[in-house]
Each structure stands twice: as structure tokens, then as C-alpha cells.
Short mmCIF file of C-alpha atoms in Angstrom, two decimals:
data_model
loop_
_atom_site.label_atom_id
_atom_site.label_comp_id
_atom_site.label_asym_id
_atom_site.label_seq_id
_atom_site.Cartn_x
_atom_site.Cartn_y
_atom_site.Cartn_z
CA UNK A 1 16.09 -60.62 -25.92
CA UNK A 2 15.41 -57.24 -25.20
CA UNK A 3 11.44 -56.03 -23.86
CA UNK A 4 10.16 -52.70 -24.21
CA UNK A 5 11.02 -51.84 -20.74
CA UNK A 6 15.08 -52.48 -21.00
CA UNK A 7 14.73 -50.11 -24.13
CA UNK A 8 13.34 -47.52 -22.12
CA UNK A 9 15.89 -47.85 -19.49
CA UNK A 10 18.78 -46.94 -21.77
CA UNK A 11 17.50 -44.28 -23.51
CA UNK A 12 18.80 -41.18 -21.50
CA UNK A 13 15.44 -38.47 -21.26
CA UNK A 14 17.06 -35.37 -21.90
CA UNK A 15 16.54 -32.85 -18.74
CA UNK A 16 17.13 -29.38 -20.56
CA UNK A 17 14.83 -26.95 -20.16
CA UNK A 18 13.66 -24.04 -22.75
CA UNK A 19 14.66 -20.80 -22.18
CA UNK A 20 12.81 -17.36 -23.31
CA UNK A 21 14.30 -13.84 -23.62
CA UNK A 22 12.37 -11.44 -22.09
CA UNK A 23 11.11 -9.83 -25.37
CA UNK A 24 8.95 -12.88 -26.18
CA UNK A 25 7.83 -13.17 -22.08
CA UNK A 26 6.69 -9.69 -22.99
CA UNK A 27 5.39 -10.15 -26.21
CA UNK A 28 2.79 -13.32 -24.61
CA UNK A 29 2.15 -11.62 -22.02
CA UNK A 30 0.96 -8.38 -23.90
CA UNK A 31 -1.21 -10.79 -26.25
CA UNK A 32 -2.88 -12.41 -22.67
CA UNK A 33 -4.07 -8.65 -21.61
CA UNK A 34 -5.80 -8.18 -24.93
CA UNK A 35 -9.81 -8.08 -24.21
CA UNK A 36 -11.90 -10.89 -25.03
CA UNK A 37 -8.21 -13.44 -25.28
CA UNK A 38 -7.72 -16.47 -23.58
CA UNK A 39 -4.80 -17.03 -21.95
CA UNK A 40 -5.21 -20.66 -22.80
CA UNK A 41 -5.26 -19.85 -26.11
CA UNK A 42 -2.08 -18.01 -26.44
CA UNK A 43 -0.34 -20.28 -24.90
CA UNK A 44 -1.89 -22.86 -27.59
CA UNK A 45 -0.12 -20.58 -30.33
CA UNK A 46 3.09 -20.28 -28.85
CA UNK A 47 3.66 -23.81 -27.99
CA UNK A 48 3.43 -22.96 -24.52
CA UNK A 49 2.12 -24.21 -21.37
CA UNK A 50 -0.25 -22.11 -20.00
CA UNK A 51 0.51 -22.45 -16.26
CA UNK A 52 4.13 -21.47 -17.55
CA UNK A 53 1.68 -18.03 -18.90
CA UNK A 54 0.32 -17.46 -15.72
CA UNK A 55 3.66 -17.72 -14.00
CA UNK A 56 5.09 -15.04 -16.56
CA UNK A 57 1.96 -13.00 -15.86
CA UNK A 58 2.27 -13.13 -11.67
CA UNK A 59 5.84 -12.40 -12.33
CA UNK A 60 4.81 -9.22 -14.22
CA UNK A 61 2.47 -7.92 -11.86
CA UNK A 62 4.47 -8.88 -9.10
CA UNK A 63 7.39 -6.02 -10.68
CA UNK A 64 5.21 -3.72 -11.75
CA UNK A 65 3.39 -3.42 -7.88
CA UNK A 66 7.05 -3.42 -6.81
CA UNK A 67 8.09 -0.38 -9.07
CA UNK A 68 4.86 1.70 -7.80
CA UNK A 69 5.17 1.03 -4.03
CA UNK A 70 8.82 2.34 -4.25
CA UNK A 71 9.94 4.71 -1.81
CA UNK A 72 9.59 8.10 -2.96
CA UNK A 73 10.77 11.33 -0.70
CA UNK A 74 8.64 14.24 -0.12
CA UNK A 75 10.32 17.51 0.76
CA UNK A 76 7.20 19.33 3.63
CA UNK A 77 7.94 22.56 3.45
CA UNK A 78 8.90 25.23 6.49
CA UNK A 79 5.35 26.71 6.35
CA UNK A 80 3.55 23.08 6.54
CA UNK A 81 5.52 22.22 9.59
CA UNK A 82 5.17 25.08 11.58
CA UNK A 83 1.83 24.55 13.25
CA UNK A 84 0.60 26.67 16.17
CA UNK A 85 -1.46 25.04 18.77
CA UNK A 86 -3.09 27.78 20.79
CA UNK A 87 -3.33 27.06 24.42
CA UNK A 88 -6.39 26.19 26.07
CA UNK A 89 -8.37 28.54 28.00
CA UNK A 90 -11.54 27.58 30.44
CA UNK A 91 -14.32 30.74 29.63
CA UNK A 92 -16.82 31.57 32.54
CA UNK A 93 -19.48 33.78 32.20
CA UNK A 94 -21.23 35.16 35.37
CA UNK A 95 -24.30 37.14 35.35
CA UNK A 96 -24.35 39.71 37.00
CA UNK A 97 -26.87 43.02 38.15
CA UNK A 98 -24.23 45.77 36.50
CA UNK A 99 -23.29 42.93 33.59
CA UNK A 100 -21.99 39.94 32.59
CA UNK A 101 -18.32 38.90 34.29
CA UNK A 102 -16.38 37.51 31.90
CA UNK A 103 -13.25 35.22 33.39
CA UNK A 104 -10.82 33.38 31.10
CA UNK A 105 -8.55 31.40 32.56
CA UNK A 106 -5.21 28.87 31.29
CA UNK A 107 -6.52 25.24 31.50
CA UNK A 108 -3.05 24.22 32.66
CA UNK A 109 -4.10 26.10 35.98
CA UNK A 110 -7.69 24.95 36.47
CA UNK A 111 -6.87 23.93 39.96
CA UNK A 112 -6.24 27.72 40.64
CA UNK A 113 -9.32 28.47 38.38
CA UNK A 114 -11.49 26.83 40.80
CA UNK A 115 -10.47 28.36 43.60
CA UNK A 116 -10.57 31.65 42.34
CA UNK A 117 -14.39 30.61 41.70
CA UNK A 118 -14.79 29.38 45.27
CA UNK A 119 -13.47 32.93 46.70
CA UNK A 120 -15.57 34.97 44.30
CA UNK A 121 -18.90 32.98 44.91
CA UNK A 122 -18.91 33.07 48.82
#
């Protein structure tokens, strides 16, 4: 005598999933960005799960960030690269009775600036 549980045992559950092209993965997923749509809902209409939606929709996003963070080359341009830094300078000005001295100096040779200072101010 056979039970209910030998029955089940027999019967092979077939393992085959369902496949979509990617005209219809398009298709639901253009329906789910629709305002005021639940993505719930078009799943419902499709015969679809809708975590199996949401996986569709990451995917898409997913490729679409991928396509706009590509690499993209940028030719500068001679002018744009050439970029003068003019040299520092330490400016003194000393009062004096007949006018103001003036003394500009290269601030790679401040060392020398100060003792030219020293000398002039004994």
C-alpha cells in the first residue's frame, strides 16, 4: 500500500528554471519606473516574482552607473598647461628723511636679505 509520502518521493520536481530575453527584462522594468506604479504590482501582471523585479532593476542601475563612470580622455591644451609661477620676492620699505628706500629682494636668498639689513641698519 502506497501513503502519500512514497508518492511524493517518486515524482521527480522538475528543476528548470524560466528564462527572459532582455526585451521583456526591459519592458518590466520600464513599467516599474512609471510614477505612482508598484513594483509589486507589475510583477503581479507578469507572473513574476517581485524580488526577481528588483534584481532586474539593481542589475539595470548597476550598468547604467557603469556606462557613465567610464573612462573618458580629455585632451588639456598647450596654453592650459603652461603655467608661470612668478618667483617670490621679500619687499622692505624703509623710511627715510630724503624718501622712502624701497629693497626687493629673491626669497630663495633671505639669508643674504637679512644681512644686507643688518649692514644697512648699523
Amino acid at each position: 500500500m502506497d501513503t502519500i509520502f512514497s508518492l511524493f518521493k517518486r515524482t521527480p520536481m522538475p528543476q528548470e528554471r524560466r528564462s527572459y530575453s532582455k526585451s521583456f527584462k526591459a519592458q518590466v522594468i520600464a513599467e516599474c519606473a512609471q510614477p505612482d506604479t508598484s513594483i509589486a504590482n507589475v510583477a503581479l501582471t507578469h507572473n513574476l516574482n517581485a524580488n526577481l523585479v528588483h534584481k532586474w532593476i539593481r542589475a539595470h542601475v548597476q550598468k547604467a552607473l557603469a556606462l557613465q563612470t567610464a573612462f573618458i580622455p580629455v585632451k588639456a591644451s598647450p596654453s592650459a598647461a603652461v603655467h608661470q609661477v612668478l618667483p617670490a620676492t621679500i619687499r622692505i620699505e624703509v623710511p627715510h628723511s630724503k624718501g622712502v628706500v624701497v629693497v626687493s629682494w629673491p626669497a630663495e636668498n633671505a639669508a643674504a636679505c637679512s644681512a644686507f639689513l643688518r649692514d644697512l641698519l648699523r
